mmCIF file of C-alpha atoms in Angstrom:
data_model
loop_
_atom_site.group_PDB
_atom_site.id
_atom_site.type_symbol
_atom_site.label_atom_id
_atom_site.label_comp_id
_atom_site.label_asym_id
_atom_site.label_seq_id
_atom_site.Cartn_x
_atom_site.Cartn_y
_atom_site.Cartn_z
ATOM 1 C CA UNK A 5 49.792 -44.431 -113.284
ATOM 2 C CA UNK A 6 49.097 -45.563 -109.771
ATOM 3 C CA UNK A 7 51.096 -48.105 -107.759
ATOM 4 C CA UNK A 8 50.422 -49.907 -104.478
ATOM 5 C CA UNK A 9 53.486 -51.337 -102.621
ATOM 6 C CA UNK A 10 53.193 -53.560 -99.577
ATOM 7 C CA UNK A 11 56.142 -53.982 -97.177
ATOM 8 C CA UNK A 12 56.860 -55.194 -93.604
ATOM 9 C CA UNK A 13 56.418 -58.858 -94.008
ATOM 10 C CA UNK A 14 58.804 -61.348 -92.629
ATOM 11 C CA UNK A 15 59.413 -64.325 -90.436
ATOM 12 C CA UNK A 16 58.120 -64.103 -86.669
ATOM 13 C CA UNK A 17 57.493 -66.593 -84.032
ATOM 14 C CA UNK A 18 53.910 -67.278 -82.776
ATOM 15 C CA UNK A 19 52.813 -64.543 -80.504
ATOM 16 C CA UNK A 20 55.019 -62.022 -82.172
ATOM 17 C CA UNK A 21 53.956 -58.940 -84.071
ATOM 18 C CA UNK A 22 54.400 -57.365 -87.484
ATOM 19 C CA UNK A 23 53.301 -54.150 -89.019
ATOM 20 C CA UNK A 24 52.532 -54.124 -92.734
ATOM 21 C CA UNK A 25 52.429 -50.948 -94.764
ATOM 22 C CA UNK A 26 50.591 -50.302 -98.067
ATOM 23 C CA UNK A 27 51.867 -47.131 -99.892
ATOM 24 C CA UNK A 28 50.001 -45.793 -102.793
ATOM 25 C CA UNK A 29 51.867 -43.476 -105.230
ATOM 26 C CA UNK A 30 51.311 -41.888 -108.619
ATOM 27 C CA UNK A 31 48.364 -39.782 -109.809
ATOM 28 C CA UNK A 32 45.960 -39.855 -106.779
ATOM 29 C CA UNK A 33 43.140 -37.618 -106.140
ATOM 30 C CA UNK A 34 41.518 -39.685 -103.495
ATOM 31 C CA UNK A 35 41.667 -43.209 -101.936
ATOM 32 C CA UNK A 36 38.279 -44.766 -101.185
ATOM 33 C CA UNK A 37 38.178 -48.263 -99.599
ATOM 34 C CA UNK A 38 41.301 -50.140 -98.790
ATOM 35 C CA UNK A 39 41.333 -53.856 -98.110
ATOM 36 C CA UNK A 40 44.019 -56.148 -96.724
ATOM 37 C CA UNK A 41 43.808 -59.691 -98.117
ATOM 38 C CA UNK A 42 45.901 -62.746 -97.608
ATOM 39 C CA UNK A 43 46.569 -65.945 -99.325
ATOM 40 C CA UNK A 44 48.214 -69.080 -98.056
ATOM 41 C CA UNK A 45 49.538 -71.787 -100.410
ATOM 42 C CA UNK A 46 46.675 -73.873 -101.709
ATOM 43 C CA UNK A 47 44.088 -71.565 -100.336
ATOM 44 C CA UNK A 48 41.861 -68.905 -101.859
ATOM 45 C CA UNK A 49 42.596 -65.330 -101.093
ATOM 46 C CA UNK A 50 40.606 -64.054 -98.090
ATOM 47 C CA UNK A 51 40.027 -60.608 -96.839
ATOM 48 C CA UNK A 52 41.475 -59.703 -93.475
ATOM 49 C CA UNK A 53 40.691 -56.068 -92.712
ATOM 50 C CA UNK A 54 39.216 -53.154 -94.433
ATOM 51 C CA UNK A 55 38.549 -49.446 -94.432
ATOM 52 C CA UNK A 56 35.154 -48.930 -96.158
ATOM 53 C CA UNK A 57 34.490 -45.864 -98.350
ATOM 54 C CA UNK A 58 32.809 -44.261 -95.361
ATOM 55 C CA UNK A 59 35.836 -44.665 -93.214
ATOM 56 C CA UNK A 60 34.667 -47.570 -91.147
ATOM 57 C CA UNK A 61 36.912 -50.501 -90.306
ATOM 58 C CA UNK A 62 35.905 -54.111 -90.612
ATOM 59 C CA UNK A 63 37.820 -57.183 -89.665
ATOM 60 C CA UNK A 64 37.594 -60.918 -90.454
ATOM 61 C CA UNK A 65 36.510 -62.962 -87.464
ATOM 62 C CA UNK A 66 39.841 -64.782 -87.440
ATOM 63 C CA UNK A 67 41.734 -61.593 -86.821
ATOM 64 C CA UNK A 68 39.496 -59.533 -84.588
ATOM 65 C CA UNK A 69 41.137 -58.307 -81.452
ATOM 66 C CA UNK A 70 44.625 -59.137 -82.919
ATOM 67 C CA UNK A 71 44.957 -56.955 -85.974
ATOM 68 C CA UNK A 72 44.334 -53.227 -86.422
ATOM 69 C CA UNK A 73 44.065 -51.250 -89.679
ATOM 70 C CA UNK A 74 45.002 -47.616 -89.628
ATOM 71 C CA UNK A 75 45.832 -44.943 -92.267
ATOM 72 C CA UNK A 76 48.017 -41.929 -92.815
ATOM 73 C CA UNK A 77 46.122 -39.911 -95.446
ATOM 74 C CA UNK A 78 48.995 -37.467 -95.824
ATOM 75 C CA UNK A 79 51.254 -40.252 -96.783
ATOM 76 C CA UNK A 80 48.669 -42.289 -98.788
ATOM 77 C CA UNK A 81 49.627 -45.128 -96.434
ATOM 78 C CA UNK A 82 47.524 -47.848 -94.892
ATOM 79 C CA UNK A 83 48.910 -50.016 -92.097
ATOM 80 C CA UNK A 84 48.040 -53.405 -90.716
ATOM 81 C CA UNK A 85 49.230 -53.984 -87.275
ATOM 82 C CA UNK A 86 49.282 -57.605 -86.520
ATOM 83 C CA UNK A 87 49.768 -58.700 -82.961
ATOM 84 C CA UNK A 88 49.651 -62.059 -81.293
ATOM 85 C CA UNK A 89 50.411 -63.763 -84.544
ATOM 86 C CA UNK A 90 49.498 -67.396 -85.084
ATOM 87 C CA UNK A 91 50.886 -70.020 -87.635
ATOM 88 C CA UNK A 92 47.622 -69.911 -89.498
ATOM 89 C CA UNK A 93 48.236 -66.197 -90.178
ATOM 90 C CA UNK A 94 51.022 -67.370 -92.630
ATOM 91 C CA UNK A 95 50.591 -66.262 -96.173
ATOM 92 C CA UNK A 96 51.106 -63.502 -98.691
ATOM 93 C CA UNK A 97 49.404 -60.303 -97.774
ATOM 94 C CA UNK A 98 48.050 -57.956 -100.389
ATOM 95 C CA UNK A 99 46.287 -54.639 -100.241
ATOM 96 C CA UNK A 100 43.907 -53.278 -102.712
ATOM 97 C CA UNK A 101 42.353 -49.822 -102.974
ATOM 98 C CA UNK A 102 39.720 -47.967 -104.846
ATOM 99 C CA UNK A 103 41.411 -44.827 -106.119
ATOM 100 C CA UNK A 104 40.238 -41.823 -108.015
ATOM 101 C CA UNK A 105 42.899 -40.145 -110.201
ATOM 102 C CA UNK A 106 40.945 -37.010 -110.666
ATOM 103 C CA UNK A 107 38.076 -35.163 -109.137
ATOM 104 C CA UNK A 108 35.505 -36.261 -111.728
ATOM 105 C CA UNK A 109 37.199 -39.553 -112.527
ATOM 106 C CA UNK A 110 35.846 -42.952 -111.853
ATOM 107 C CA UNK A 111 37.171 -45.222 -109.106
ATOM 108 C CA UNK A 112 39.635 -47.903 -110.164
ATOM 109 C CA UNK A 113 40.783 -50.774 -108.246
ATOM 110 C CA UNK A 114 44.551 -51.413 -107.819
ATOM 111 C CA UNK A 115 46.527 -54.287 -106.239
ATOM 112 C CA UNK A 116 49.955 -54.388 -104.774
ATOM 113 C CA UNK A 117 52.376 -57.178 -105.302
ATOM 114 C CA UNK A 118 52.132 -58.615 -101.772
ATOM 115 C CA UNK A 119 54.380 -59.172 -98.906
ATOM 116 C CA UNK A 120 55.168 -62.535 -97.305
ATOM 117 C CA UNK A 121 54.304 -63.135 -93.738
ATOM 118 C CA UNK A 122 55.506 -66.510 -92.108
ATOM 119 C CA UNK A 123 54.603 -67.344 -88.468
ATOM 120 C CA UNK A 124 56.612 -70.254 -87.031
ATOM 121 C CA UNK A 125 55.121 -72.239 -84.098
#
């Protein structure tokens, strides 16, 4: 079994910072792409930042220059550093990852349960 757990959310004033973590645990051979998503009440889930399977990073235009995605492969952890937060960044943040559980196994997609980020003006 594989689990993804997000943490690090909270309440912060506009202009502040938070660092989210996404920890993968369980039977993991390799982690391929990892994507951070967010969903505000009444809105569709939107992607925020990603590590592609080739290791490149991509960011939504709305967060470029403010958010940074990084990873610690030894800890199976991906971080999302969020700086200069704005009220419109408010939402539940989720990570999902493509994970192989064995060398010959197929990639499967897993989701975490989300962590709430609230930015006050």
